[in-house]
């Protein structure tokens, strides 16, 4: 699998889609990820659909299980101007 390009996420739905699509691209089932995270398959399914309920520690563990890095940095001012509707 080629490396995933960096993603800018501005919503929980985007996070859920990223976690789900990365899992599928790695050919991992929800059960396989659940085992890695010490969760039930039902809980993984729920969290993929409702990523806004993930705790920070769960998100870090999920990223680790999928080989993803979680990075934070200053927002590019050009991007910030284009995404005024995504303000916190």
Short mmCIF file of C-alpha atoms in Angstrom, two decimals, residues 1-80:
data_model
loop_
_atom_site.label_atom_id
_atom_site.label_comp_id
_atom_site.label_asym_id
_atom_site.label_seq_id
_atom_site.Cartn_x
_atom_site.Cartn_y
_atom_site.Cartn_z
CA UNK A 1 0.00 0.00 0.00
CA UNK A 2 1.33 3.44 -0.86
CA UNK A 3 1.49 5.98 1.97
CA UNK A 4 -1.68 7.93 2.62
CA UNK A 5 -1.22 11.61 1.74
CA UNK A 6 -1.74 14.06 4.63
CA UNK A 7 -5.39 14.80 5.27
CA UNK A 8 -6.86 18.01 6.64
CA UNK A 9 -9.88 17.14 8.75
CA UNK A 10 -12.47 19.70 9.77
CA UNK A 11 -15.29 17.40 10.88
CA UNK A 12 -15.89 14.21 12.78
CA UNK A 13 -17.47 12.64 9.71
CA UNK A 14 -14.20 13.08 7.83
CA UNK A 15 -12.33 11.37 10.66
CA UNK A 16 -14.73 8.44 10.60
CA UNK A 17 -14.35 8.11 6.85
CA UNK A 18 -10.54 8.23 7.13
CA UNK A 19 -10.43 5.56 9.84
CA UNK A 20 -12.83 3.30 7.92
CA UNK A 21 -11.18 3.73 4.51
CA UNK A 22 -7.69 3.20 5.95
CA UNK A 23 -8.84 0.04 7.73
CA UNK A 24 -10.38 -1.27 4.51
CA UNK A 25 -7.31 -0.38 2.43
CA UNK A 26 -5.24 -2.44 4.88
CA UNK A 27 -7.76 -5.28 4.40
CA UNK A 28 -8.55 -5.32 8.11
CA UNK A 29 -11.99 -6.22 9.40
CA UNK A 30 -13.71 -4.35 12.19
CA UNK A 31 -13.10 -7.43 14.32
CA UNK A 32 -9.35 -7.29 13.64
CA UNK A 33 -9.17 -3.62 14.67
CA UNK A 34 -11.41 -4.31 17.67
CA UNK A 35 -8.97 -6.97 18.84
CA UNK A 36 -6.04 -4.55 18.49
CA UNK A 37 -7.93 -1.88 20.44
CA UNK A 38 -9.42 -4.23 23.03
CA UNK A 39 -12.94 -3.25 21.97
CA UNK A 40 -15.91 -5.17 20.63
CA UNK A 41 -16.66 -5.22 16.90
CA UNK A 42 -19.96 -3.44 17.65
CA UNK A 43 -18.08 -0.63 19.39
CA UNK A 44 -15.69 -0.23 16.45
CA UNK A 45 -18.67 -0.05 14.09
CA UNK A 46 -20.29 2.61 16.29
CA UNK A 47 -17.11 4.66 16.56
CA UNK A 48 -16.53 4.61 12.81
CA UNK A 49 -20.01 6.09 12.39
CA UNK A 50 -19.74 8.43 15.41
CA UNK A 51 -16.05 9.41 15.64
CA UNK A 52 -16.92 12.51 17.67
CA UNK A 53 -17.40 10.13 20.64
CA UNK A 54 -13.81 8.83 20.47
CA UNK A 55 -11.65 9.77 23.42
CA UNK A 56 -8.25 11.22 22.64
CA UNK A 57 -6.51 8.10 23.93
CA UNK A 58 -8.78 5.92 21.75
CA UNK A 59 -7.95 8.06 18.72
CA UNK A 60 -4.21 7.72 19.37
CA UNK A 61 -4.54 3.95 19.78
CA UNK A 62 -6.62 3.68 16.60
CA UNK A 63 -4.08 5.71 14.64
CA UNK A 64 -1.30 3.48 15.94
CA UNK A 65 -3.23 0.32 15.00
CA UNK A 66 -3.64 1.63 11.44
CA UNK A 67 -0.11 3.03 11.10
CA UNK A 68 -1.33 6.62 11.00
CA UNK A 69 0.37 9.65 12.55
CA UNK A 70 -1.68 12.32 14.26
CA UNK A 71 -0.11 15.72 13.64
CA UNK A 72 -1.11 19.20 14.68
CA UNK A 73 0.26 22.42 13.30
CA UNK A 74 -0.58 25.98 12.50
CA UNK A 75 -3.27 26.35 9.88
CA UNK A 76 -2.19 27.69 6.50
CA UNK A 77 -3.70 31.17 6.25
CA UNK A 78 -4.90 30.53 2.69
CA UNK A 79 -6.68 27.38 3.88
CA UNK A 80 -8.09 29.19 6.91
#
